[in-house]
Amino acid sequence: MPALAVANQMGLSEIPPELKDLNIMERHLISKCIPFAKIIPLPKGRQNLIRGNVVCVPSEIEQTVDALPRLRSESQVMRIKLKRKLCYKGHQLFQTVTWSKLIHALHKLKQIHPQYQNVTIRDEPLLCDPTLNDDDDDDENDNISMDDDDYDEADLMQVDSCEREALCESGREQDVDMVSCDGEEAERLQNEHPEQNDEENDEGQESSLPNGGYALESCLQPLDIGEEMLAFNDNVYCVAPAEGNNPVSFFRTPKLEAMAFPVQFPTGQNTLDEQRRIKVTPSTYFKSRLFNVDDRFARDTNYLFFAQFVTEIHLAKSSMTVQLRKGKTQTKDGR
């Protein structure tokens, strides 16, 4: 049997519909272990560089989800900043999150993922929006007060039509006066100075453009202008799911890969530390995942760096073991 065969615990489970459309922020919020990497810009080309190793820190899903506000409508979204610590000014990620997608994904993982069986999701209606009853009462009172007053719909329609006709007539009279007064003079000036009129038209077109008609260089603009505009609003929620927790080891924590990437492993099976009849090295395992016909791993940059650093750590530990075997326990002078 080949080492990379499906029968050797290398198969992949189908991703449920609740987990397919999650963005990077939503995936981090439902992960029980978050992979962090210190990314800094280079001085000349301003390209990003990873300094140090990628570390996996346990995340407190229940506390994070309970701290987020509940939304009434499923179409509403909220802006969230992911930080290492809440006291930091900078952030790791900044994206919009759909509350309904987040809750549906957690409920689905609680059903099929063995590592999420003990996760408690508090999503009661009263907890989601405690002021919902008060708003309903206010709406009912407003409706009652409106119903108490007697209004005649015919009178309202007549008043509305009269106001519209008056506005239309005043606008037409003003346009006619402007044309009659300035029409002859404008035509005479246009015939005397045609070049000046062309320059004024060009200046008018340039002034209608943003920034006085000058094109902005792309390197001076942010990559996502929408996210940049959202950053100036006050309705931004900051979360630090891994604050206060220590990083865990890659090879000493069972099912770490399934907890860090629940979208890729919805059932938590067939990970790197799975018991197999034919042993598979980390480099061979990650090559099979990244070059698989299913591109769920190749599309995730976090998984790519995770695989790189796990492979490097495994190679370093293997070489250290070989050096210890070749070394001597005593020196030449007997110490």
mmCIF file of N, CA and C in Angstrom, residues 55-118:
data_model
loop_
_atom_site.group_PDB
_atom_site.id
_atom_site.type_symbol
_atom_site.label_atom_id
_atom_site.label_comp_id
_atom_site.label_asym_id
_atom_site.label_seq_id
_atom_site.Cartn_x
_atom_site.Cartn_y
_atom_site.Cartn_z
ATOM 1 N N VAL A 55 3.975 30.485 15.837
ATOM 2 C CA VAL A 55 3.576 29.857 17.094
ATOM 3 C C VAL A 55 2.064 29.678 17.097
ATOM 4 N N CYS A 56 1.623 28.626 17.765
ATOM 5 C CA CYS A 56 0.193 28.345 17.929
ATOM 6 C C CYS A 56 -0.181 28.581 19.382
ATOM 7 N N VAL A 57 -1.138 29.459 19.602
ATOM 8 C CA VAL A 57 -1.566 29.829 20.953
ATOM 9 C C VAL A 57 -3.015 29.398 21.134
ATOM 10 N N PRO A 58 -3.349 28.717 22.235
ATOM 11 C CA PRO A 58 -4.754 28.326 22.466
ATOM 12 C C PRO A 58 -5.662 29.543 22.551
ATOM 13 N N SER A 59 -6.849 29.395 22.009
ATOM 14 C CA SER A 59 -7.820 30.486 21.952
ATOM 15 C C SER A 59 -9.024 30.162 22.824
ATOM 16 N N GLU A 60 -9.563 31.182 23.469
ATOM 17 C CA GLU A 60 -10.763 31.046 24.299
ATOM 18 C C GLU A 60 -11.980 31.412 23.447
ATOM 19 N N ILE A 61 -12.590 30.407 22.840
ATOM 20 C CA ILE A 61 -13.702 30.667 21.918
ATOM 21 C C ILE A 61 -14.925 31.172 22.667
ATOM 22 N N GLU A 62 -15.253 30.545 23.782
ATOM 23 C CA GLU A 62 -16.479 30.896 24.496
ATOM 24 C C GLU A 62 -16.436 32.336 24.998
ATOM 25 N N GLN A 63 -15.314 32.745 25.592
ATOM 26 C CA GLN A 63 -15.221 34.114 26.100
ATOM 27 C C GLN A 63 -15.273 35.138 24.971
ATOM 28 N N THR A 64 -14.652 34.811 23.850
ATOM 29 C CA THR A 64 -14.654 35.743 22.716
ATOM 30 C C THR A 64 -16.044 35.899 22.128
ATOM 31 N N VAL A 65 -16.740 34.786 21.949
ATOM 32 C CA VAL A 65 -18.081 34.843 21.357
ATOM 33 C C VAL A 65 -19.056 35.530 22.302
ATOM 34 N N ASP A 66 -18.932 35.280 23.600
ATOM 35 C CA ASP A 66 -19.824 35.936 24.560
ATOM 36 C C ASP A 66 -19.581 37.442 24.639
ATOM 37 N N ALA A 67 -18.353 37.876 24.354
ATOM 38 C CA ALA A 67 -18.054 39.308 24.431
ATOM 39 C C ALA A 67 -18.549 40.082 23.220
ATOM 40 N N LEU A 68 -18.796 39.399 22.114
ATOM 41 C CA LEU A 68 -19.244 40.088 20.904
ATOM 42 C C LEU A 68 -20.719 40.443 21.010
ATOM 43 N N PRO A 69 -21.143 41.552 20.420
ATOM 44 C CA PRO A 69 -22.561 41.932 20.467
ATOM 45 C C PRO A 69 -23.401 41.055 19.561
ATOM 46 N N ARG A 70 -24.639 40.802 19.976
ATOM 47 C CA ARG A 70 -25.579 40.027 19.166
ATOM 48 C C ARG A 70 -26.337 40.976 18.245
ATOM 49 N N LEU A 71 -26.539 40.539 17.025
ATOM 50 C CA LEU A 71 -27.224 41.344 16.023
ATOM 51 C C LEU A 71 -28.617 40.790 15.776
ATOM 52 N N ARG A 72 -29.538 41.685 15.444
ATOM 53 C CA ARG A 72 -30.925 41.253 15.227
ATOM 54 C C ARG A 72 -31.091 40.547 13.893
ATOM 55 N N SER A 73 -30.548 41.120 12.844
ATOM 56 C CA SER A 73 -30.744 40.583 11.501
ATOM 57 C C SER A 73 -29.550 39.729 11.099
ATOM 58 N N GLU A 74 -29.807 38.704 10.282
ATOM 59 C CA GLU A 74 -28.738 37.841 9.808
ATOM 60 C C GLU A 74 -27.858 38.531 8.775
ATOM 61 N N SER A 75 -28.342 39.590 8.158
ATOM 62 C CA SER A 75 -27.563 40.302 7.153
ATOM 63 C C SER A 75 -26.647 41.363 7.752
ATOM 64 N N GLN A 76 -26.771 41.648 9.035
ATOM 65 C CA GLN A 76 -25.933 42.661 9.657
ATOM 66 C C GLN A 76 -24.531 42.116 9.912
ATOM 67 N N VAL A 77 -23.551 43.003 9.829
ATOM 68 C CA VAL A 77 -22.158 42.637 10.043
ATOM 69 C C VAL A 77 -21.561 43.569 11.091
ATOM 70 N N MET A 78 -20.407 43.176 11.625
ATOM 71 C CA MET A 78 -19.695 44.001 12.593
ATOM 72 C C MET A 78 -18.207 43.977 12.256
ATOM 73 N N ARG A 79 -17.539 45.085 12.579
ATOM 74 C CA ARG A 79 -16.126 45.240 12.287
ATOM 75 C C ARG A 79 -15.326 44.840 13.517
ATOM 76 N N ILE A 80 -14.352 43.955 13.317
ATOM 77 C CA ILE A 80 -13.597 43.372 14.427
ATOM 78 C C ILE A 80 -12.111 43.483 14.121
ATOM 79 N N LYS A 81 -11.354 43.834 15.152
ATOM 80 C CA LYS A 81 -9.895 43.826 15.079
ATOM 81 C C LYS A 81 -9.370 42.684 15.945
ATOM 82 N N LEU A 82 -8.532 41.851 15.356
ATOM 83 C CA LEU A 82 -7.912 40.741 16.075
ATOM 84 C C LEU A 82 -6.545 41.186 16.567
ATOM 85 N N LYS A 83 -6.349 41.134 17.878
ATOM 86 C CA LYS A 83 -5.097 41.577 18.486
ATOM 87 C C LYS A 83 -4.487 40.455 19.313
ATOM 88 N N ARG A 84 -3.199 40.597 19.560
ATOM 89 C CA ARG A 84 -2.550 39.668 20.492
ATOM 90 C C ARG A 84 -2.904 40.019 21.938
ATOM 91 N N LYS A 85 -2.945 41.317 22.236
ATOM 92 C CA LYS A 85 -3.387 41.807 23.532
ATOM 93 C C LYS A 85 -4.263 43.028 23.303
ATOM 94 N N LEU A 86 -5.259 43.187 24.158
ATOM 95 C CA LEU A 86 -6.179 44.311 23.998
ATOM 96 C C LEU A 86 -5.507 45.656 24.254
ATOM 97 N N CYS A 87 -4.420 45.664 25.014
ATOM 98 C CA CYS A 87 -3.743 46.925 25.312
ATOM 99 C C CYS A 87 -2.886 47.411 24.152
ATOM 100 N N TYR A 88 -2.634 46.567 23.168
ATOM 101 C CA TYR A 88 -1.824 46.975 22.020
ATOM 102 C C TYR A 88 -2.622 47.896 21.099
ATOM 103 N N LYS A 89 -1.931 48.854 20.491
ATOM 104 C CA LYS A 89 -2.583 49.736 19.520
ATOM 105 C C LYS A 89 -2.725 49.066 18.160
ATOM 106 N N GLY A 90 -1.724 48.302 17.753
ATOM 107 C CA GLY A 90 -1.778 47.618 16.468
ATOM 108 C C GLY A 90 -2.664 46.387 16.518
ATOM 109 N N HIS A 91 -2.953 45.840 15.353
ATOM 110 C CA HIS A 91 -3.819 44.673 15.261
ATOM 111 C C HIS A 91 -3.251 43.705 14.238
ATOM 112 N N GLN A 92 -3.630 42.452 14.392
ATOM 113 C CA GLN A 92 -3.195 41.410 13.472
ATOM 114 C C GLN A 92 -4.072 41.365 12.226
ATOM 115 N N LEU A 93 -5.375 41.456 12.408
ATOM 116 C CA LEU A 93 -6.333 41.438 11.306
ATOM 117 C C LEU A 93 -7.433 42.450 11.598
ATOM 118 N N PHE A 94 -8.052 42.932 10.532
ATOM 119 C CA PHE A 94 -9.183 43.856 10.658
ATOM 120 C C PHE A 94 -10.129 43.578 9.499
ATOM 121 N N GLN A 95 -11.270 42.960 9.808
ATOM 122 C CA GLN A 95 -12.240 42.590 8.783
ATOM 123 C C GLN A 95 -13.645 42.659 9.369
ATOM 124 N N THR A 96 -14.615 42.568 8.480
ATOM 125 C CA THR A 96 -16.014 42.500 8.884
ATOM 126 C C THR A 96 -16.418 41.049 9.091
ATOM 127 N N VAL A 97 -17.264 40.814 10.072
ATOM 128 C CA VAL A 97 -17.693 39.467 10.451
ATOM 129 C C VAL A 97 -19.211 39.429 10.437
ATOM 130 N N THR A 98 -19.755 38.390 9.852
ATOM 131 C CA THR A 98 -21.200 38.155 9.858
ATOM 132 C C THR A 98 -21.535 37.257 11.041
ATOM 133 N N TRP A 99 -22.364 37.762 11.931
ATOM 134 C CA TRP A 99 -22.654 37.035 13.167
ATOM 135 C C TRP A 99 -23.367 35.716 12.891
ATOM 136 N N SER A 100 -24.292 35.694 11.967
ATOM 137 C CA SER A 100 -25.044 34.466 11.682
ATOM 138 C C SER A 100 -24.130 33.371 11.144
ATOM 139 N N LYS A 101 -23.194 33.719 10.272
ATOM 140 C CA LYS A 101 -22.262 32.726 9.740
ATOM 141 C C LYS A 101 -21.364 32.177 10.837
ATOM 142 N N LEU A 102 -20.957 33.040 11.757
ATOM 143 C CA LEU A 102 -20.092 32.604 12.855
ATOM 144 C C LEU A 102 -20.806 31.611 13.766
ATOM 145 N N ILE A 103 -22.048 31.891 14.109
ATOM 146 C CA ILE A 103 -22.797 31.013 15.002
ATOM 147 C C ILE A 103 -23.135 29.692 14.318
ATOM 148 N N HIS A 104 -23.530 29.733 13.061
ATOM 149 C CA HIS A 104 -23.852 28.499 12.341
ATOM 150 C C HIS A 104 -22.624 27.606 12.198
ATOM 151 N N ALA A 105 -21.458 28.214 11.986
ATOM 152 C CA ALA A 105 -20.232 27.421 11.885
ATOM 153 C C ALA A 105 -19.892 26.752 13.212
ATOM 154 N N LEU A 106 -20.065 27.464 14.323
ATOM 155 C CA LEU A 106 -19.780 26.864 15.629
ATOM 156 C C LEU A 106 -20.754 25.741 15.956
ATOM 157 N N HIS A 107 -22.011 25.914 15.625
ATOM 158 C CA HIS A 107 -22.988 24.846 15.861
ATOM 159 C C HIS A 107 -22.659 23.610 15.026
ATOM 160 N N LYS A 108 -22.226 23.815 13.795
ATOM 161 C CA LYS A 108 -21.872 22.674 12.943
ATOM 162 C C LYS A 108 -20.634 21.964 13.465
ATOM 163 N N LEU A 109 -19.629 22.704 13.899
ATOM 164 C CA LEU A 109 -18.432 22.077 14.457
ATOM 165 C C LEU A 109 -18.743 21.341 15.751
ATOM 166 N N LYS A 110 -19.656 21.855 16.524
ATOM 167 C CA LYS A 110 -20.040 21.174 17.762
ATOM 168 C C LYS A 110 -20.691 19.821 17.468
ATOM 169 N N GLN A 111 -21.303 19.684 16.313
ATOM 170 C CA GLN A 111 -21.961 18.427 15.949
ATOM 171 C C GLN A 111 -20.992 17.391 15.387
ATOM 172 N N ILE A 112 -20.012 17.823 14.574
ATOM 173 C CA ILE A 112 -19.190 16.857 13.838
ATOM 174 C C ILE A 112 -17.732 16.825 14.287
ATOM 175 N N HIS A 113 -17.253 17.842 14.979
ATOM 176 C CA HIS A 113 -15.837 17.894 15.363
ATOM 177 C C HIS A 113 -15.687 17.411 16.799
ATOM 178 N N PRO A 114 -14.846 16.395 17.058
ATOM 179 C CA PRO A 114 -14.727 15.887 18.440
ATOM 180 C C PRO A 114 -14.081 16.880 19.397
ATOM 181 N N GLN A 115 -13.253 17.798 18.914
ATOM 182 C CA GLN A 115 -12.596 18.760 19.792
ATOM 183 C C GLN A 115 -13.510 19.912 20.206
ATOM 184 N N TYR A 116 -14.699 19.996 19.624
ATOM 185 C CA TYR A 116 -15.641 21.079 19.927
ATOM 186 C C TYR A 116 -16.863 20.583 20.702
ATOM 187 N N GLN A 117 -16.793 19.381 21.228
ATOM 188 C CA GLN A 117 -17.953 18.848 21.942
ATOM 189 C C GLN A 117 -18.221 19.596 23.244
ATOM 190 N N ASN A 118 -17.169 20.097 23.885
ATOM 191 C CA ASN A 118 -17.339 20.778 25.174
ATOM 192 C C ASN A 118 -17.497 22.288 25.041
#
